[in-house]
Short mmCIF file of C-alpha atoms in Angstrom, two decimals:
data_model
loop_
_atom_site.label_atom_id
_atom_site.label_comp_id
_atom_site.label_asym_id
_atom_site.label_seq_id
_atom_site.Cartn_x
_atom_site.Cartn_y
_atom_site.Cartn_z
CA HIS A 1 20.47 -1.19 -21.86
CA VAL A 2 17.05 -0.45 -20.31
CA LEU A 3 16.08 1.82 -23.19
CA ASP A 4 17.15 -0.82 -25.71
CA GLU A 5 14.93 -3.37 -23.97
CA ILE A 6 11.98 -0.96 -24.02
CA THR A 7 12.47 -0.27 -27.72
CA HIS A 8 12.61 -4.01 -28.39
CA LEU A 9 9.37 -4.61 -26.48
CA VAL A 10 7.56 -1.73 -28.17
CA ASN A 11 8.55 -3.06 -31.60
CA LEU A 12 7.69 -6.65 -30.78
CA TYR A 13 4.41 -6.35 -28.85
CA ASP A 14 1.20 -4.35 -28.98
CA PHE A 15 0.60 -3.02 -25.48
CA ASP A 16 -0.64 0.16 -23.83
CA CYS A 17 1.59 0.75 -20.82
CA LEU A 18 4.94 -0.16 -19.30
CA MET A 19 5.31 -1.10 -15.66
CA PHE A 20 8.64 -1.00 -13.89
CA TYR A 21 7.81 -3.78 -11.49
CA ASN A 22 10.92 -3.87 -9.38
CA GLU A 23 11.77 -2.79 -5.90
CA MET A 24 13.22 0.63 -6.48
CA PHE A 25 12.92 1.64 -10.18
CA TYR A 26 15.95 3.96 -9.95
CA PRO A 27 17.23 4.59 -6.41
CA THR A 28 18.29 8.24 -6.71
CA VAL A 29 16.85 11.48 -8.05
CA LYS A 30 19.87 11.80 -10.38
CA ASP A 31 19.19 8.38 -11.93
CA ILE A 32 15.47 9.07 -12.31
CA ARG A 33 16.09 12.38 -14.06
CA GLU A 34 18.62 10.81 -16.42
CA PHE A 35 16.15 8.06 -17.33
CA CYS A 36 13.35 10.57 -17.96
CA ALA A 37 15.55 12.69 -20.21
CA GLU A 38 16.69 9.67 -22.25
CA TYR A 39 13.23 8.09 -22.40
CA GLN A 40 11.78 11.26 -23.91
CA GLN A 41 14.22 10.89 -26.81
CA LEU A 42 12.69 7.57 -27.89
CA LYS A 43 10.62 7.73 -31.04
CA ASP A 44 7.93 5.33 -29.81
CA ARG A 45 7.11 5.79 -26.15
CA LYS A 46 4.47 4.27 -23.91
CA PRO A 47 2.96 5.63 -20.71
CA TRP A 48 4.58 4.01 -17.71
CA VAL A 49 4.13 3.33 -14.04
CA ALA A 50 6.82 2.59 -11.49
CA GLN A 51 7.34 1.22 -8.03
CA VAL A 52 9.76 3.41 -6.12
CA ARG A 53 11.00 3.88 -2.58
CA ALA A 54 9.84 6.77 -0.44
CA ASP A 55 13.42 7.34 0.66
CA ALA A 56 14.46 8.12 -2.91
CA ASP A 57 13.41 11.62 -1.76
CA ILE A 58 11.80 12.53 -5.08
CA ASP A 59 11.29 16.28 -5.11
CA LEU A 60 8.65 18.25 -7.02
CA ASP A 61 10.88 18.95 -10.02
CA THR A 62 11.74 15.26 -10.39
CA PHE A 63 8.08 14.27 -10.18
CA ARG A 64 7.40 16.85 -12.91
CA ASN A 65 10.16 15.29 -15.02
CA MET A 66 8.55 11.90 -14.54
CA LYS A 67 5.13 13.19 -15.54
CA GLU A 68 6.50 14.91 -18.65
CA ALA A 69 8.26 11.66 -19.59
CA GLY A 70 4.97 9.75 -19.48
CA CYS A 71 4.70 8.50 -15.90
CA ILE A 72 1.02 8.02 -15.09
CA SER A 73 1.24 6.38 -11.65
CA VAL A 74 3.69 5.57 -8.86
CA SER A 75 3.57 3.31 -5.83
CA ALA A 76 5.73 2.97 -2.76
CA GLY A 77 5.83 0.75 0.28
CA ILE A 78 4.57 2.48 3.41
CA GLU A 79 4.58 -0.68 5.54
CA SER A 80 3.85 1.20 8.77
CA GLY A 81 2.92 4.63 10.08
CA SER A 82 4.99 3.99 13.19
CA ASP A 83 8.64 5.05 13.09
CA ARG A 84 9.34 2.45 15.78
CA ILE A 85 8.07 -0.36 13.57
CA LEU A 86 9.85 1.02 10.49
CA GLN A 87 13.10 0.85 12.46
CA LEU A 88 12.38 -2.73 13.56
CA MET A 89 11.73 -3.61 9.89
CA ASN A 90 15.05 -2.01 8.92
CA LYS A 91 12.98 -0.24 6.28
CA LYS A 92 15.33 2.75 6.22
CA THR A 93 12.46 5.18 5.70
CA THR A 94 10.69 7.54 8.08
CA THR A 95 7.08 8.62 8.29
CA ASN A 96 8.14 12.14 7.28
CA GLN A 97 9.68 10.78 4.08
CA ILE A 98 6.50 8.83 3.37
CA LYS A 99 4.32 11.91 3.86
CA THR A 100 6.57 14.04 1.65
CA PHE A 101 6.63 11.44 -1.13
CA PHE A 102 2.86 11.13 -1.42
CA ASN A 103 2.27 14.86 -0.97
CA ASN A 104 4.72 15.69 -3.77
CA ALA A 105 3.10 13.19 -6.11
CA LYS A 106 -0.30 14.72 -5.32
CA ILE A 107 0.90 18.29 -5.97
CA VAL A 108 2.30 17.33 -9.37
CA GLY A 109 -0.79 15.33 -10.26
CA ILE A 110 0.63 11.82 -10.50
CA PRO A 111 -1.76 9.22 -9.00
CA SER A 112 -0.06 7.24 -6.26
CA CYS A 113 -0.64 4.21 -4.09
CA GLY A 114 1.02 2.90 -0.97
CA THR A 115 1.03 -0.55 0.62
CA CYS A 116 0.99 -1.37 4.33
CA ILE A 117 1.84 -4.41 6.41
CA ILE A 118 -0.42 -5.07 9.38
CA GLY A 119 0.77 -7.34 12.17
CA TYR A 120 4.53 -6.95 12.17
CA GLU A 121 6.69 -8.35 14.95
CA ASN A 122 6.21 -6.54 18.28
CA GLU A 123 3.51 -4.30 16.77
CA THR A 124 0.94 -2.89 19.19
CA ALA A 125 -2.57 -1.52 18.77
CA ASP A 126 -1.13 1.99 18.93
CA ASP A 127 1.27 1.20 16.06
CA ILE A 128 -1.64 0.03 13.88
CA LYS A 129 -3.54 3.19 14.78
CA LYS A 130 -0.58 5.29 13.62
CA THR A 131 -0.57 3.47 10.27
CA ILE A 132 -4.27 4.08 9.68
CA ASP A 133 -3.99 7.71 10.82
CA LEU A 134 -1.09 8.32 8.42
CA VAL A 135 -3.10 6.94 5.50
CA ILE A 136 -6.25 8.90 6.39
CA ASP A 137 -4.57 12.19 7.29
CA ASN A 138 -2.49 12.22 4.10
CA GLU A 139 -5.27 10.89 1.84
CA ILE A 140 -3.16 8.01 0.54
CA ASN A 141 -4.71 5.35 -1.68
CA THR A 142 -3.58 2.13 -0.07
CA ALA A 143 -3.88 -1.61 0.31
CA GLN A 144 -3.09 -3.59 3.44
CA SER A 145 -1.79 -7.10 3.92
CA LEU A 146 -1.10 -9.26 6.91
CA LEU A 147 2.56 -9.98 7.53
CA TYR A 148 3.88 -12.95 5.56
CA VAL A 149 7.32 -14.30 6.44
CA TYR A 150 9.51 -15.26 3.50
CA PRO A 151 12.35 -17.82 3.63
CA GLY A 152 15.76 -16.21 3.89
CA THR A 153 14.58 -13.24 5.95
CA ALA A 154 15.51 -12.57 9.57
CA ILE A 155 11.87 -12.60 10.64
CA TYR A 156 11.41 -16.02 9.00
CA LYS A 157 14.19 -17.38 11.19
CA ARG A 158 12.59 -15.88 14.27
CA ALA A 159 9.27 -17.50 13.34
CA LEU A 160 11.10 -20.82 12.99
CA ASP A 161 12.80 -20.36 16.36
CA LYS A 162 9.42 -19.71 17.99
CA GLY A 163 7.98 -22.90 16.48
CA LEU A 164 5.42 -21.06 14.37
CA ILE A 165 6.46 -22.81 11.14
CA LYS A 166 5.86 -26.52 11.48
CA ASP A 167 6.51 -27.56 7.87
CA GLU A 168 8.89 -25.38 5.85
CA MET A 169 7.95 -26.91 2.49
CA ALA A 170 4.23 -26.44 3.13
CA HIS A 171 4.93 -22.86 4.16
CA LEU A 172 6.93 -22.24 0.98
CA GLU A 173 4.06 -23.54 -1.16
CA LYS A 174 1.78 -20.92 0.39
CA VAL A 175 3.92 -18.13 -1.08
CA THR A 176 2.19 -18.66 -4.43
CA SER A 177 -1.27 -19.03 -2.90
CA ILE A 178 -3.76 -16.27 -2.16
CA GLY A 179 -1.40 -15.23 0.61
CA THR A 180 -2.33 -12.83 3.35
CA ILE A 181 -5.22 -10.75 2.05
CA LEU A 182 -6.93 -9.24 5.05
CA PHE A 183 -10.17 -10.84 6.24
CA SER A 184 -9.74 -13.91 3.99
CA PRO A 185 -9.63 -17.35 5.66
CA GLN A 186 -6.39 -18.04 3.80
CA GLY A 187 -4.90 -14.84 5.14
CA LYS A 188 -5.54 -15.82 8.73
CA ASN A 189 -4.30 -19.36 8.16
CA ASN A 190 -1.04 -18.10 6.67
CA PHE A 191 -0.45 -15.39 9.25
CA PHE A 192 1.89 -15.88 12.18
CA ASN A 193 1.14 -13.58 15.07
CA LEU A 194 4.47 -12.04 16.08
CA THR A 195 2.85 -8.90 17.50
CA ASP A 196 2.67 -7.93 21.16
CA MET A 197 -1.03 -8.92 21.11
CA GLY A 198 -2.81 -12.23 21.42
CA ASP A 199 -4.63 -13.58 18.36
CA ASP A 200 -8.10 -12.49 19.48
CA GLU A 201 -6.95 -9.01 20.44
CA PHE A 202 -4.98 -8.59 17.22
CA TYR A 203 -7.84 -9.51 14.89
CA ASN A 204 -10.23 -7.32 16.85
CA VAL A 205 -7.82 -4.37 16.65
CA GLU A 206 -6.92 -4.71 12.98
CA PHE A 207 -10.55 -5.14 11.93
CA ARG A 208 -11.69 -2.12 13.96
CA TRP A 209 -8.97 0.22 12.70
CA LEU A 210 -9.07 -0.87 9.09
CA ARG A 211 -12.84 -0.66 8.97
CA THR A 212 -12.61 2.84 10.40
CA GLY A 213 -10.16 3.76 7.66
CA GLU A 214 -12.32 2.25 4.94
CA MET A 215 -15.41 4.03 6.25
CA LYS A 216 -13.74 7.44 6.41
CA GLU A 217 -12.33 6.98 2.90
CA ASN A 218 -15.41 5.56 1.21
CA PHE A 219 -18.36 7.12 3.02
CA GLY A 220 -18.36 10.26 0.85
CA LYS A 221 -18.20 8.15 -2.31
CA ILE A 222 -21.13 6.06 -1.13
CA CYS A 223 -23.20 9.16 -0.37
CA GLU A 224 -22.36 10.67 -3.75
CA PHE A 225 -23.41 7.48 -5.51
CA LEU A 226 -26.71 7.29 -3.63
CA ASN A 227 -27.51 10.89 -4.49
CA SER A 228 -26.59 10.45 -8.15
CA GLN A 229 -28.91 7.46 -8.40
CA LYS A 230 -31.66 9.25 -6.45
CA ILE A 231 -31.72 6.32 -4.03
CA GLU A 232 -33.51 6.95 -0.76
CA PHE A 233 -30.92 7.36 1.98
CA ASN A 234 -32.25 5.04 4.65
CA GLY A 235 -30.97 2.60 7.21
CA LYS A 236 -31.66 -0.50 5.13
CA ILE A 237 -29.48 0.67 2.25
CA MET A 238 -26.72 1.81 4.55
CA ARG A 239 -26.69 -1.48 6.41
CA PHE A 240 -26.26 -3.24 3.09
CA LEU A 241 -23.55 -0.91 1.80
CA VAL A 242 -21.44 -0.20 4.84
CA GLY A 243 -22.08 -2.99 7.27
CA ARG A 244 -24.94 -1.82 9.48
CA TYR A 245 -23.81 1.76 9.85
CA THR A 246 -26.44 4.46 10.04
CA LYS A 247 -26.92 7.72 8.21
CA ASN A 248 -24.97 9.70 10.79
CA THR A 249 -21.95 7.37 10.96
CA GLU A 250 -19.65 9.75 9.09
CA ASN A 251 -19.96 12.40 11.79
CA LYS A 252 -19.61 9.86 14.60
CA ILE A 253 -16.40 8.18 13.46
CA SER A 254 -13.42 9.49 15.35
CA LYS A 255 -9.74 8.78 14.89
CA ASN A 256 -9.68 6.62 18.02
CA GLY A 257 -11.98 4.12 16.35
CA ALA A 258 -14.97 4.88 18.55
CA LEU A 259 -18.48 5.42 17.24
#
């Protein structure tokens, strides 16, 4: 059925790439391998990307099958680098599975991306640190979002019980808004603090850790760009590019967030 739909789309539309934009793509290695084998038999194929789960336990051979079948990128939900928080989320994945997933994709040469949730219920500063450390230590391309509670979920009910949702219809309308992008005014307005931290402490912690992660990830790229453009490496430029950091910031950043 899936292959028939793909063939129909390829014949009907002019497009460059397929995206399997669903929660799990195929949930098991067996299913993924069967799809790859059948997809390769199609006469007209397109490159494709897929969202998968880290607990699908995709091994190196399966990633190679995916690449040979035209997969050019994968993404998976990390959500947290803390096993404690993953258990509270009922995510059914572990940090070891997350590390293995992204490492296997890297070995095979399939670009990958993970997504994280910052500010989950009962989360602490140490939990956020573990998330940022996991991303940095395993060199994972990632995006972060503040927690957003969706109707029908257990955490939505808990937010209701705590009186954090005053108007359910107004809250529902926000689902299609800009949502919970970090550092945006809308993100903060839509976020309900269910962590073990007060609002001021939480925003201070998440900004410090995420900025540390961004600096460690992007500092080398910034330096490379400056050198390629023969731009003088001085404090004024660095303040503009990386928020008032100095030339020696890269060496001073430590994993505990201190400068």
